[in-house]
Amino acid sequence: SQQGEEDPQALSIQEGENATMNCSYKTSINNLQWYRQNSGRGLVHLILIRSNEREKHSGRLRVTLDTSKKSSSLLITASRAADTASYFCATPNMEYGNKLVFGAGTILRVKS
Amino acid sequence: ETGVTQTPRHLVMGMTNKKSLKCEQHLGHNAMYWYKQSAKKPLELMFVYNFKEQTENNSVPSRFSPECPNSSHLFLHLHTLQPEDSALYLCASSQVWGRVNEQFFGPGTRLTVL
């Protein structure tokens, strides 16, 4: 299975702390994407990192990609209560039209 | 209106009912997707349409029937569903199928099959 796997499954932190989530995958990729989902809602695209990039920033988000280890991390700095959500990594299956394969997600709870 | 919209947001139906889910995207995209999200399971891709043509059907039971009349609209027709079909059904769109690009999701339809 190509499926990305997020770690940890759940994370609870205090507002202002940093949150780090990890994603591992199994096959070669040309990019990796992170999405956020608030409870019972649709997914929102956060960031896309290509396979030739090692790190990317977007506001309070920092994503790293290590293709040799087939892993990625998402760091949210100075977390806020509004960051409470599920976070998913998604990798494209290049054999099937870059179909996105989503992991099971990390549930992040930020306590105020 | 912007983004991807879905109606209805909530649907309760019996196993013998016929209902339809509707998705509309206002982003000028050419690819549209149906996903199923069940509790504690990863998101499952059901169907993909690219320029109105179905390109993917991930072994979805025939009680789910998609329809894409144009690049902006996508329907999922439901017939004789089972209780295990209860889930959040998400529609998404992207520029085009097969290339590296992000997907934009609608808010989903929460379906309960009694």
CSV table of C-alpha atoms in Angstrom, one decimal:
chain,number,residue,atom,x,y,z
A,1,SER,CA,0.0,0.0,0.0
A,2,GLN,CA,1.2,3.5,-0.8
A,3,GLN,CA,-0.8,5.0,1.9
A,4,GLY,CA,0.7,7.7,4.0
A,5,GLU,CA,0.7,7.1,7.7
A,6,GLU,CA,0.6,10.0,10.1
A,7,ASP,CA,2.1,9.9,13.5
A,8,PRO,CA,1.0,10.5,16.2
A,9,GLN,CA,-2.7,9.6,15.8
A,10,ALA,CA,-3.6,12.3,18.2
A,11,LEU,CA,-1.9,15.2,19.8
A,12,SER,CA,-3.0,17.6,22.5
A,13,ILE,CA,-1.1,20.7,23.3
A,14,GLN,CA,-1.5,24.1,25.0
A,15,GLU,CA,-2.1,27.2,23.0
A,16,GLY,CA,1.2,28.8,22.0
A,17,GLU,CA,3.1,25.6,21.9
A,18,ASN,CA,4.4,24.0,18.6
A,19,ALA,CA,2.8,21.0,17.1
A,20,THR,CA,4.7,18.5,15.0
A,21,MET,CA,3.1,15.8,12.9
A,22,ASN,CA,4.9,13.2,10.8
A,23,CYS,CA,4.0,11.3,7.7
A,24,SER,CA,5.6,8.2,6.2
A,25,TYR,CA,4.9,6.8,2.8
A,26,LYS,CA,6.1,3.8,0.8
A,27,THR,CA,6.4,4.5,-2.9
A,28,SER,CA,8.3,7.2,-4.9
A,29,ILE,CA,6.5,10.5,-5.2
A,30,ASN,CA,6.7,13.7,-7.1
A,31,ASN,CA,5.1,15.8,-4.4
A,32,LEU,CA,3.5,15.5,-1.0
A,33,GLN,CA,0.6,17.6,0.3
A,34,TRP,CA,-0.8,18.4,3.7
A,35,TYR,CA,-4.5,19.1,4.3
A,36,ARG,CA,-6.5,20.2,7.3
A,37,GLN,CA,-10.0,19.1,8.2
A,38,ASN,CA,-12.1,20.8,10.8
A,39,SER,CA,-14.6,18.4,12.5
A,40,GLY,CA,-17.2,17.1,10.0
A,41,ARG,CA,-16.1,19.5,7.2
A,42,GLY,CA,-14.2,19.4,4.0
A,43,LEU,CA,-10.5,19.3,3.7
A,44,VAL,CA,-8.5,22.4,3.1
A,45,HIS,CA,-5.2,22.3,1.3
A,46,LEU,CA,-2.3,23.7,3.4
A,47,ILE,CA,0.9,23.2,1.5
A,48,LEU,CA,2.4,21.2,-1.4
A,49,ILE,CA,6.1,20.3,-1.3
A,50,ARG,CA,7.7,18.8,-4.4
A,51,SER,CA,10.2,15.9,-4.3
A,52,ASN,CA,13.1,18.2,-5.1
A,53,GLU,CA,12.4,20.5,-2.2
A,54,ARG,CA,13.5,19.8,1.4
A,55,GLU,CA,11.6,22.4,3.3
A,56,LYS,CA,8.8,24.8,2.7
A,57,HIS,CA,7.2,27.5,4.8
A,58,SER,CA,3.7,29.1,4.7
A,59,GLY,CA,2.9,31.4,7.6
A,60,ARG,CA,3.1,29.4,10.8
A,61,LEU,CA,3.5,26.2,8.9
A,62,ARG,CA,6.8,24.5,8.1
A,63,VAL,CA,6.9,21.3,6.1
A,64,THR,CA,10.0,19.2,5.5
A,65,LEU,CA,10.4,16.3,3.1
A,66,ASP,CA,13.1,13.6,3.3
A,67,THR,CA,12.7,11.4,0.2
A,68,SER,CA,15.5,9.1,1.3
A,69,LYS,CA,13.5,8.2,4.4
A,70,LYS,CA,10.1,8.5,2.7
A,71,SER,CA,8.9,10.9,5.4
A,72,SER,CA,7.6,14.4,5.9
A,73,SER,CA,6.8,16.5,8.9
A,74,LEU,CA,4.4,19.4,9.4
A,75,LEU,CA,5.3,21.9,12.1
A,76,ILE,CA,2.7,24.4,13.3
A,77,THR,CA,4.4,27.1,15.4
A,78,ALA,CA,2.7,29.2,18.1
A,79,SER,CA,-0.5,27.1,17.9
A,80,ARG,CA,-3.9,28.6,18.4
A,81,ALA,CA,-7.2,27.1,19.5
A,82,ALA,CA,-8.4,27.5,15.9
A,83,ASP,CA,-5.7,25.1,14.7
A,84,THR,CA,-7.7,22.3,16.4
A,85,ALA,CA,-8.4,19.9,13.5
A,86,SER,CA,-7.3,16.7,11.8
A,87,TYR,CA,-4.3,16.9,9.6
A,88,PHE,CA,-3.7,14.6,6.6
A,89,CYS,CA,-0.8,14.0,4.4
A,90,ALA,CA,-1.5,13.0,0.8
A,91,THR,CA,0.8,11.4,-1.7
A,92,PRO,CA,0.1,10.9,-5.4
A,93,ASN,CA,0.1,7.5,-7.0
A,94,MET,CA,2.1,8.2,-10.1
A,95,GLU,CA,0.9,5.0,-11.7
A,96,TYR,CA,-2.7,6.1,-11.5
A,97,GLY,CA,-2.8,9.6,-12.8
A,98,ASN,CA,-1.4,11.1,-9.6
A,99,LYS,CA,-4.4,10.0,-7.7
A,100,LEU,CA,-4.0,11.3,-4.2
A,101,VAL,CA,-3.8,8.7,-1.4
A,102,PHE,CA,-4.5,10.1,2.0
A,103,GLY,CA,-3.3,8.8,5.4
A,104,ALA,CA,-5.5,8.3,8.4
A,105,GLY,CA,-4.6,11.7,9.8
A,106,THR,CA,-3.4,13.2,13.1
A,107,ILE,CA,-6.1,14.7,15.3
A,108,LEU,CA,-4.7,17.9,16.9
A,109,ARG,CA,-6.3,19.5,19.9
A,110,VAL,CA,-5.0,22.9,21.0
A,111,LYS,CA,-6.2,23.9,24.4
A,112,SER,CA,-6.7,27.5,25.4
B,1,GLU,CA,-20.2,32.2,-4.8
B,2,THR,CA,-16.7,30.7,-4.7
B,3,GLY,CA,-15.1,27.4,-4.1
B,4,VAL,CA,-16.8,24.1,-4.1
B,5,THR,CA,-20.4,23.7,-2.8
B,6,GLN,CA,-22.3,20.6,-1.9
B,7,THR,CA,-26.0,20.0,-1.2
B,8,PRO,CA,-27.5,18.8,0.8
B,9,ARG,CA,-25.3,19.1,3.8
B,10,HIS,CA,-27.1,16.4,5.7
B,11,LEU,CA,-29.2,13.5,4.4
B,12,VAL,CA,-31.0,10.7,6.1
B,13,MET,CA,-32.5,8.0,3.9
B,14,GLY,CA,-33.9,4.6,4.1
B,15,MET,CA,-32.4,1.6,2.3
B,16,THR,CA,-35.1,1.7,-0.4
B,17,ASN,CA,-34.9,5.4,-1.1
B,18,LYS,CA,-33.3,7.1,-4.1
B,19,LYS,CA,-31.5,10.3,-3.5
B,20,SER,CA,-28.9,12.4,-5.2
B,21,LEU,CA,-25.9,14.4,-3.9
B,22,LYS,CA,-24.9,17.5,-5.8
B,23,CYS,CA,-21.6,19.3,-6.1
B,24,GLU,CA,-20.7,22.5,-7.9
B,25,GLN,CA,-17.4,24.1,-8.3
B,26,HIS,CA,-16.8,27.8,-9.2
B,27,LEU,CA,-13.0,27.5,-9.8
B,28,GLY,CA,-12.9,26.8,-13.5
B,29,HIS,CA,-11.4,23.4,-12.8
B,30,ASN,CA,-11.6,20.4,-15.2
B,31,ALA,CA,-11.4,17.5,-12.8
B,32,MET,CA,-13.9,16.6,-10.1
B,33,TYR,CA,-13.9,13.8,-7.5
B,34,TRP,CA,-16.1,12.0,-5.1
B,35,TYR,CA,-14.6,10.7,-1.9
B,36,LYS,CA,-16.1,8.7,1.0
B,37,GLN,CA,-14.9,9.3,4.5
B,38,SER,CA,-16.0,6.8,7.1
B,39,ALA,CA,-15.2,7.0,10.8
B,40,LYS,CA,-11.6,6.0,11.6
B,41,LYS,CA,-10.8,5.1,8.0
B,42,PRO,CA,-8.7,7.0,5.5
B,43,LEU,CA,-10.4,9.0,2.8
B,44,GLU,CA,-11.4,6.7,-0.1
B,45,LEU,CA,-11.5,7.9,-3.6
B,46,MET,CA,-14.7,6.8,-5.4
B,47,PHE,CA,-14.9,8.4,-8.8
B,48,VAL,CA,-12.9,10.8,-10.9
B,49,TYR,CA,-14.1,12.9,-13.8
B,50,ASN,CA,-11.8,14.8,-16.1
B,51,PHE,CA,-13.3,17.1,-18.7
B,52,LYS,CA,-16.6,15.4,-18.0
B,53,GLU,CA,-15.3,11.9,-18.8
B,54,GLN,CA,-15.1,9.3,-16.0
B,55,THR,CA,-11.5,8.3,-15.6
B,56,GLU,CA,-11.6,6.4,-12.3
B,57,ASN,CA,-14.0,4.1,-10.6
B,58,ASN,CA,-12.4,2.5,-7.6
B,59,SER,CA,-14.6,-0.6,-7.5
B,60,VAL,CA,-17.5,1.3,-6.2
B,61,PRO,CA,-20.8,-0.7,-5.8
B,62,SER,CA,-23.3,0.0,-8.5
B,63,ARG,CA,-25.7,1.4,-5.9
B,64,PHE,CA,-23.6,4.6,-6.3
B,65,SER,CA,-24.0,6.2,-9.7
B,66,PRO,CA,-22.1,9.3,-10.6
B,67,GLU,CA,-23.0,11.8,-13.2
B,68,CYS,CA,-21.0,14.8,-14.6
B,69,PRO,CA,-23.1,16.9,-17.0
B,70,ASN,CA,-20.3,19.5,-17.3
B,71,SER,CA,-17.0,20.4,-15.7
B,72,SER,CA,-18.7,22.5,-13.0
B,73,HIS,CA,-21.3,20.0,-11.8
B,74,LEU,CA,-21.1,16.5,-10.3
B,75,PHE,CA,-23.8,14.3,-9.0
B,76,LEU,CA,-23.8,11.1,-7.0
B,77,HIS,CA,-27.1,9.2,-7.3
B,78,LEU,CA,-27.8,6.9,-4.5
B,79,HIS,CA,-30.1,3.8,-4.7
B,80,THR,CA,-30.8,0.9,-2.3
B,81,LEU,CA,-27.9,1.9,0.0
B,82,GLN,CA,-26.8,-0.1,3.0
B,83,PRO,CA,-26.3,1.1,6.6
B,84,GLU,CA,-22.5,0.7,6.1
B,85,ASP,CA,-22.7,3.4,3.4
B,86,SER,CA,-23.3,6.0,6.1
B,87,ALA,CA,-20.4,8.4,5.9
B,88,LEU,CA,-19.3,11.9,4.9
B,89,TYR,CA,-19.2,12.2,1.2
B,90,LEU,CA,-16.8,14.8,-0.1
B,91,CYS,CA,-16.6,16.4,-3.5
B,92,ALA,CA,-13.4,17.9,-4.7
B,93,SER,CA,-12.0,19.6,-7.8
B,94,SER,CA,-8.6,20.3,-9.3
B,95,GLN,CA,-7.2,22.0,-12.4
B,96,VAL,CA,-6.9,18.7,-14.3
B,97,TRP,CA,-6.6,15.0,-13.5
B,98,GLY,CA,-3.2,13.5,-13.8
B,99,ARG,CA,-1.0,16.5,-13.0
B,100,VAL,CA,0.6,17.7,-9.8
B,101,ASN,CA,-2.0,20.1,-8.3
B,102,GLU,CA,-3.9,20.6,-5.2
B,103,GLN,CA,-7.5,19.6,-4.7
B,104,PHE,CA,-10.2,21.9,-3.4
B,105,PHE,CA,-12.9,20.2,-1.3
B,106,GLY,CA,-16.5,21.0,-0.6
B,107,PRO,CA,-17.9,20.9,3.0
B,108,GLY,CA,-19.3,17.4,2.4
B,109,THR,CA,-22.7,15.7,2.8
B,110,ARG,CA,-23.2,13.8,6.0
B,111,LEU,CA,-25.2,10.7,4.9
B,112,THR,CA,-27.1,8.4,7.3
B,113,VAL,CA,-28.7,5.3,5.9
B,114,LEU,CA,-31.3,3.8,8.2
